[in-house]
Amino acid sequence: MLTCLFLFCAITACNNRQYVLEYKLHEDTVYSQQTEIKVNNRQQLHNDTLELKNTLTIVLNNKVEKLTDSITTINAYYDYISQNWEYIESEFNSEDTTVTATLKNPAPLLRVIKHIPFKISINKYGLIDNIAGFDTVYTTWLNTVDTAEIFNEETITLVERDLGLNAFKTTVSRFTAIFPDHPVKVGDSWKIVDKHYGNFIITLNGELKLQKVKNNIATIKYNADIIALPADNTTDISGLATTYDLKGTQVGEVSVNILNGFINEGEMTQTLSGTVKMKRQKPAASIEIPVELIIRIKQKNIRD
């Protein structure tokens, strides 16, 4: 009886254990993480369905420079970066409007931004506090693009969404900005609100749940509703003012070392659907395109 009572108390104590999930890597920690982002963009143009597939793969080398009570500062650089598009050239007409989109593979030019150092500062909740030096990375790439003939204006706009500063912040924080501001136990949930940049500017209203903890590795489940509203998403494509009205979800799972907040691996899937609206002032013309977008993001530690 006493043995059973002891086991019951031990199990209850484990189930009620409180965990403080924080990002607090030790100084001089060196690690590399690979992130793969696959985008499947399906558009309905009259009776035709067009599909664009885009894969961005990066390996980021990191070394923790210093750690304060609330901020981890990391020296980082791209060790590998590749972007592959399935080539698509489409033309459609509506109300005497013709829009032509030609996408070309930027992979040959991406090697110029490898090994350019920059610094990332992340607070204990996994939110990016500052990124210093990344402007050099992007400017170097853009200057190379200016001298290349394989790019057009539309292509540069699309790649900027994938490789610009805001897109990079999203790439990093997607798996780090997940920690609660209070201790939690297995089964507890907490909420976050975040804004991501990439193909569209989206707002995520997320709920995260501490699913389990085993051998100091926490498994966190992620569910979010996504909204990309026209007011936040106006851009110029081929001289047309373009807005987006999209809604969807993001679901996924992240494994975290509870001792230091290190992200071992994670996987998330975004599903968005809605319309893209394109307007031209002179001569006046407009078109509305139904869109279905699926984005799969995977991140894993490949060296530590």
Tab-separated table of C-alpha atoms in Angstrom:
chain	number	residue	atom	x	y	z
A	1	MET	CA	0.000	0.000	0.000
A	2	LEU	CA	2.760	2.429	0.918
A	3	THR	CA	4.587	1.614	-2.326
A	4	CYS	CA	1.455	2.298	-4.393
A	5	LEU	CA	0.878	5.538	-2.514
A	6	PHE	CA	4.484	6.601	-3.157
A	7	LEU	CA	4.199	5.855	-6.879
A	8	PHE	CA	0.916	7.747	-7.087
A	9	CYS	CA	2.447	10.789	-5.407
A	10	ALA	CA	5.505	10.650	-7.660
A	11	ILE	CA	3.399	10.489	-10.816
A	12	THR	CA	1.186	13.324	-9.613
A	13	ALA	CA	4.239	15.457	-8.807
A	14	CYS	CA	5.663	14.872	-12.317
A	15	ASN	CA	2.363	15.772	-13.953
A	16	ASN	CA	2.170	18.998	-11.952
A	17	ARG	CA	5.759	20.053	-12.551
A	18	GLN	CA	6.086	23.641	-13.739
A	19	TYR	CA	8.479	24.377	-16.625
A	20	VAL	CA	10.028	27.739	-17.426
A	21	LEU	CA	10.446	27.754	-21.210
A	22	GLU	CA	12.994	30.409	-22.165
A	23	TYR	CA	15.534	31.084	-24.888
A	24	LYS	CA	18.874	31.170	-23.020
A	25	LEU	CA	21.685	29.516	-24.990
A	26	HIS	CA	25.090	29.450	-23.348
A	27	GLU	CA	27.912	31.692	-24.557
A	28	ASP	CA	30.155	30.192	-27.267
A	29	THR	CA	27.486	27.640	-28.223
A	30	VAL	CA	27.967	26.843	-31.930
A	31	TYR	CA	25.207	25.283	-34.001
A	32	SER	CA	23.765	25.120	-37.511
A	33	GLN	CA	20.131	24.928	-38.452
A	34	GLN	CA	18.566	24.064	-41.773
A	35	THR	CA	15.257	25.613	-42.780
A	36	GLU	CA	13.263	24.479	-45.785
A	37	ILE	CA	10.231	26.425	-46.996
A	38	LYS	CA	8.056	24.915	-49.718
A	39	VAL	CA	5.342	27.041	-51.287
A	40	ASN	CA	2.575	25.725	-53.515
A	41	ASN	CA	0.609	28.635	-55.001
A	42	ARG	CA	-2.452	27.694	-57.055
A	43	GLN	CA	-4.396	30.395	-58.932
A	44	GLN	CA	-7.587	30.141	-60.937
A	45	LEU	CA	-7.558	32.333	-64.070
A	46	HIS	CA	-10.861	32.020	-65.916
A	47	ASN	CA	-10.964	28.333	-66.867
A	48	ASP	CA	-7.248	27.745	-66.348
A	49	THR	CA	-5.470	26.706	-63.146
A	50	LEU	CA	-1.880	27.921	-62.753
A	51	GLU	CA	0.474	26.500	-60.153
A	52	LEU	CA	3.772	27.884	-58.915
A	53	LYS	CA	6.067	25.811	-56.701
A	54	ASN	CA	8.895	27.511	-54.859
A	55	THR	CA	11.447	25.885	-52.507
A	56	LEU	CA	13.819	27.960	-50.361
A	57	THR	CA	16.497	26.084	-48.387
A	58	ILE	CA	18.962	27.814	-46.063
A	59	VAL	CA	21.579	26.674	-43.580
A	60	LEU	CA	22.409	29.266	-40.951
A	61	ASN	CA	25.615	28.936	-38.917
A	62	ASN	CA	25.356	30.462	-35.448
A	63	LYS	CA	27.618	31.179	-32.498
A	64	VAL	CA	26.328	32.678	-29.265
A	65	GLU	CA	28.376	35.782	-28.514
A	66	LYS	CA	26.888	36.761	-25.194
A	67	LEU	CA	23.976	36.133	-22.876
A	68	THR	CA	22.383	38.632	-20.529
A	69	ASP	CA	19.394	38.156	-18.245
A	70	SER	CA	16.975	38.729	-21.107
A	71	ILE	CA	18.883	38.879	-24.448
A	72	THR	CA	20.887	36.264	-26.373
A	73	THR	CA	23.209	37.769	-29.011
A	74	ILE	CA	24.216	35.461	-31.864
A	75	ASN	CA	26.816	35.858	-34.618
A	76	ALA	CA	25.374	34.297	-37.769
A	77	TYR	CA	25.934	33.821	-41.493
A	78	TYR	CA	24.442	31.863	-44.360
A	79	ASP	CA	26.474	28.699	-44.973
A	80	TYR	CA	24.128	27.435	-47.677
A	81	ILE	CA	21.208	29.006	-49.522
A	82	SER	CA	19.249	27.796	-52.506
A	83	GLN	CA	15.971	28.797	-54.092
A	84	ASN	CA	14.270	26.846	-56.819
A	85	TRP	CA	11.157	27.809	-58.725
A	86	GLU	CA	9.301	25.713	-61.226
A	87	TYR	CA	9.515	27.995	-64.229
A	88	ILE	CA	6.125	29.395	-65.183
A	89	GLU	CA	5.174	31.976	-67.782
A	90	SER	CA	1.535	32.925	-67.833
A	91	GLU	CA	-0.621	35.465	-69.562
A	92	PHE	CA	-4.243	36.273	-68.916
A	93	ASN	CA	-6.692	38.911	-70.144
A	94	SER	CA	-9.563	40.614	-68.379
A	95	GLU	CA	-11.324	43.801	-69.385
A	96	ASP	CA	-8.640	44.557	-71.978
A	97	THR	CA	-5.898	44.069	-69.391
A	98	THR	CA	-2.920	41.829	-70.069
A	99	VAL	CA	-0.575	40.755	-67.266
A	100	THR	CA	2.487	38.663	-67.974
A	101	ALA	CA	4.471	37.024	-65.157
A	102	THR	CA	7.866	35.510	-65.910
A	103	LEU	CA	9.695	33.887	-63.007
A	104	LYS	CA	13.330	32.897	-63.305
A	105	ASN	CA	15.515	30.899	-60.966
A	106	PRO	CA	17.702	33.146	-58.734
A	107	ALA	CA	19.856	30.292	-57.413
A	108	PRO	CA	23.035	31.189	-59.390
A	109	LEU	CA	23.219	34.598	-57.705
A	110	LEU	CA	22.478	33.597	-54.119
A	111	ARG	CA	26.020	32.388	-53.399
A	112	VAL	CA	27.204	36.022	-53.120
A	113	ILE	CA	25.534	36.397	-49.702
A	114	LYS	CA	27.153	33.346	-48.136
A	115	HIS	CA	29.485	33.960	-45.169
A	116	ILE	CA	28.565	37.643	-44.734
A	117	PRO	CA	28.308	38.049	-40.934
A	118	PHE	CA	25.433	39.658	-39.067
A	119	LYS	CA	24.100	39.634	-35.494
A	120	ILE	CA	20.757	38.456	-34.155
A	121	SER	CA	19.501	39.474	-30.702
A	122	ILE	CA	16.675	37.348	-29.288
A	123	ASN	CA	14.885	37.897	-25.985
A	124	LYS	CA	14.058	35.118	-23.536
A	125	TYR	CA	10.593	34.626	-25.052
A	126	GLY	CA	12.149	33.917	-28.465
A	127	LEU	CA	11.185	37.288	-29.966
A	128	ILE	CA	13.764	39.046	-32.137
A	129	ASP	CA	15.014	42.177	-30.409
A	130	ASN	CA	17.367	43.366	-33.164
A	131	ILE	CA	19.230	42.278	-36.297
A	132	ALA	CA	22.444	44.169	-37.088
A	133	GLY	CA	24.372	43.938	-40.350
A	134	PHE	CA	21.723	42.188	-42.413
A	135	ASP	CA	21.448	45.236	-44.679
A	136	THR	CA	24.914	44.325	-46.009
A	137	VAL	CA	23.667	40.837	-46.877
A	138	TYR	CA	20.661	42.097	-48.804
A	139	THR	CA	22.489	45.022	-50.482
A	140	THR	CA	25.214	42.667	-51.701
A	141	TRP	CA	22.598	40.438	-53.274
A	142	LEU	CA	20.677	43.363	-54.778
A	143	ASN	CA	23.817	44.901	-56.307
A	144	THR	CA	24.540	41.569	-57.963
A	145	VAL	CA	20.984	41.405	-59.278
A	146	ASP	CA	21.394	44.859	-60.841
A	147	THR	CA	24.178	43.541	-63.057
A	148	ALA	CA	22.399	40.344	-64.064
A	149	GLU	CA	20.171	40.013	-67.082
A	150	ILE	CA	18.220	36.961	-65.914
A	151	PHE	CA	16.031	38.989	-63.572
A	152	ASN	CA	13.055	41.230	-64.164
A	153	GLU	CA	11.276	43.611	-61.794
A	154	GLU	CA	8.621	41.073	-60.782
A	155	THR	CA	11.259	38.492	-59.916
A	156	ILE	CA	13.190	40.920	-57.726
A	157	THR	CA	9.993	41.809	-55.858
A	158	LEU	CA	9.231	38.148	-55.221
A	159	VAL	CA	12.751	37.301	-54.041
A	160	GLU	CA	12.805	40.342	-51.751
A	161	ARG	CA	9.800	38.859	-49.963
A	162	ASP	CA	11.791	35.668	-49.417
A	163	LEU	CA	15.239	37.160	-48.643
A	164	GLY	CA	14.613	40.669	-47.285
A	165	LEU	CA	14.969	41.654	-43.624
A	166	ASN	CA	11.314	41.161	-42.699
A	167	ALA	CA	11.271	37.752	-44.361
A	168	PHE	CA	14.434	36.767	-42.495
A	169	LYS	CA	12.917	37.831	-39.169
A	170	THR	CA	9.939	35.625	-39.948
A	171	THR	CA	12.192	32.688	-40.842
A	172	VAL	CA	13.992	32.914	-37.482
A	173	SER	CA	11.099	33.800	-35.199
A	174	ARG	CA	8.660	31.301	-36.702
A	175	PHE	CA	10.164	28.603	-34.453
A	176	THR	CA	11.625	30.713	-31.633
A	177	ALA	CA	8.773	33.118	-30.786
A	178	ILE	CA	6.756	30.402	-29.095
A	179	PHE	CA	7.518	30.689	-25.381
A	180	PRO	CA	4.978	31.710	-22.712
A	181	ASP	CA	5.653	34.558	-20.285
A	182	HIS	CA	4.864	32.309	-17.306
A	183	PRO	CA	5.708	28.772	-16.085
A	184	VAL	CA	3.610	25.977	-17.605
A	185	LYS	CA	3.004	22.291	-16.965
A	186	VAL	CA	2.211	19.499	-19.411
A	187	GLY	CA	-1.254	20.088	-20.837
A	188	ASP	CA	-1.172	23.877	-20.361
A	189	SER	CA	-1.902	26.214	-23.282
A	190	TRP	CA	-0.984	29.835	-23.990
A	191	LYS	CA	-1.697	32.334	-26.745
A	192	ILE	CA	0.470	34.426	-29.047
A	193	VAL	CA	-0.205	37.058	-31.695
A	194	ASP	CA	2.437	37.457	-34.373
A	195	LYS	CA	2.946	39.032	-37.795
A	196	HIS	CA	4.819	37.130	-40.513
A	197	TYR	CA	6.283	38.367	-43.787
A	198	GLY	CA	6.809	36.427	-46.992
A	199	ASN	CA	4.444	35.796	-49.868
A	200	PHE	CA	1.900	37.849	-47.919
A	201	ILE	CA	1.887	39.869	-44.712
A	202	ILE	CA	-0.160	37.769	-42.315
A	203	THR	CA	-1.353	38.056	-38.740
A	204	LEU	CA	-1.415	34.863	-36.668
A	205	ASN	CA	-3.623	34.378	-33.626
A	206	GLY	CA	-2.063	31.252	-32.188
A	207	GLU	CA	-2.599	28.827	-29.340
A	208	LEU	CA	0.321	26.685	-28.193
A	209	LYS	CA	0.185	23.681	-25.901
A	210	LEU	CA	2.900	21.871	-23.956
A	211	GLN	CA	2.144	18.364	-25.173
A	212	LYS	CA	4.824	16.387	-23.335
A	213	VAL	CA	8.329	16.510	-21.815
A	214	LYS	CA	10.743	13.589	-22.092
A	215	ASN	CA	14.507	13.556	-21.475
A	216	ASN	CA	14.470	17.362	-21.167
A	217	ILE	CA	12.868	17.740	-24.605
A	218	ALA	CA	9.508	19.514	-24.675
A	219	THR	CA	7.040	18.951	-27.498
A	220	ILE	CA	4.916	22.007	-28.243
A	221	LYS	CA	1.814	21.869	-30.438
A	222	TYR	CA	0.931	24.947	-32.488
A	223	ASN	CA	-2.458	25.986	-33.878
A	224	ALA	CA	-3.235	29.409	-35.294
A	225	ASP	CA	-5.847	31.245	-37.313
A	226	ILE	CA	-4.356	33.421	-40.053
A	227	ILE	CA	-5.656	36.615	-41.610
A	228	ALA	CA	-4.059	38.544	-44.473
A	229	LEU	CA	-6.198	41.609	-45.052
A	230	PRO	CA	-6.027	44.043	-47.988
A	231	ALA	CA	-5.221	46.984	-45.715
A	232	ASP	CA	-1.912	45.332	-44.796
A	233	ASN	CA	-1.046	43.952	-48.221
A	234	THR	CA	-0.791	46.448	-51.059
A	235	THR	CA	1.999	46.056	-53.568
A	236	ASP	CA	2.728	46.795	-57.229
A	237	ILE	CA	2.924	43.961	-59.730
A	238	SER	CA	3.370	44.804	-63.411
A	239	GLY	CA	2.031	48.304	-62.784
A	240	LEU	CA	-1.115	47.033	-61.074
A	241	ALA	CA	-2.052	47.891	-57.478
A	242	THR	CA	-2.458	44.478	-55.879
A	243	THR	CA	-4.225	43.621	-52.619
A	244	TYR	CA	-4.896	40.336	-50.848
A	245	ASP	CA	-7.864	39.075	-48.880
A	246	LEU	CA	-6.869	35.688	-47.455
A	247	LYS	CA	-7.686	33.543	-44.439
A	248	GLY	CA	-6.388	30.217	-43.215
A	249	THR	CA	-4.623	28.238	-40.519
A	250	GLN	CA	-1.170	27.255	-39.329
A	251	VAL	CA	-0.584	23.989	-37.507
A	252	GLY	CA	2.628	22.363	-36.393
A	253	GLU	CA	4.894	20.934	-33.745
A	254	VAL	CA	8.206	22.094	-32.265
A	255	SER	CA	10.637	20.194	-30.026
A	256	VAL	CA	12.587	22.327	-27.543
A	257	ASN	CA	15.363	21.639	-25.039
A	258	ILE	CA	13.878	22.845	-21.740
A	259	LEU	CA	17.335	23.536	-20.267
A	260	ASN	CA	18.221	26.313	-22.733
A	261	GLY	CA	15.313	26.848	-25.128
A	262	PHE	CA	17.222	25.395	-28.071
A	263	ILE	CA	14.962	24.446	-30.978
A	264	ASN	CA	15.863	20.885	-31.976
A	265	GLU	CA	13.412	20.665	-34.846
A	266	GLY	CA	10.039	21.901	-35.953
A	267	GLU	CA	7.499	21.592	-38.717
A	268	MET	CA	4.573	23.843	-39.590
A	269	THR	CA	2.027	23.989	-42.380
A	270	GLN	CA	0.183	27.123	-43.449
A	271	THR	CA	-2.951	26.896	-45.568
A	272	LEU	CA	-4.410	30.084	-47.032
A	273	SER	CA	-7.250	30.742	-49.456
A	274	GLY	CA	-9.042	33.805	-50.742
A	275	THR	CA	-8.631	36.348	-53.512
A	276	VAL	CA	-5.946	38.528	-55.047
A	277	LYS	CA	-7.306	41.764	-56.508
A	278	MET	CA	-5.373	43.702	-59.137
A	279	LYS	CA	-6.306	47.209	-60.317
A	280	ARG	CA	-4.912	49.690	-62.832
A	281	GLN	CA	-5.721	53.392	-62.865
A	282	LYS	CA	-5.097	54.322	-66.502
A	283	PRO	CA	-6.836	52.913	-68.399
A	284	ALA	CA	-9.089	51.681	-65.612
A	285	ALA	CA	-9.099	47.895	-65.297
A	286	SER	CA	-9.295	45.241	-62.616
A	287	ILE	CA	-9.210	41.483	-62.095
A	288	GLU	CA	-9.935	39.229	-59.117
A	289	ILE	CA	-8.049	35.923	-58.841
A	290	PRO	CA	-9.012	33.056	-56.497
A	291	VAL	CA	-5.892	31.735	-54.730
A	292	GLU	CA	-5.033	28.626	-52.713
A	293	LEU	CA	-1.676	28.684	-50.946
A	294	ILE	CA	0.041	25.921	-48.975
A	295	ILE	CA	3.356	26.639	-47.231
A	296	ARG	CA	5.281	23.861	-45.472
A	297	ILE	CA	8.173	24.882	-43.226
A	298	LYS	CA	10.678	22.503	-41.683
A	299	GLN	CA	13.599	23.357	-39.422
A	300	LYS	CA	16.143	21.021	-37.883
A	301	ASN	CA	19.429	21.193	-36.063
A	302	ILE	CA	22.187	19.708	-38.244
A	303	ARG	CA	25.191	20.430	-36.035
A	304	ASP	CA	25.727	21.470	-32.431
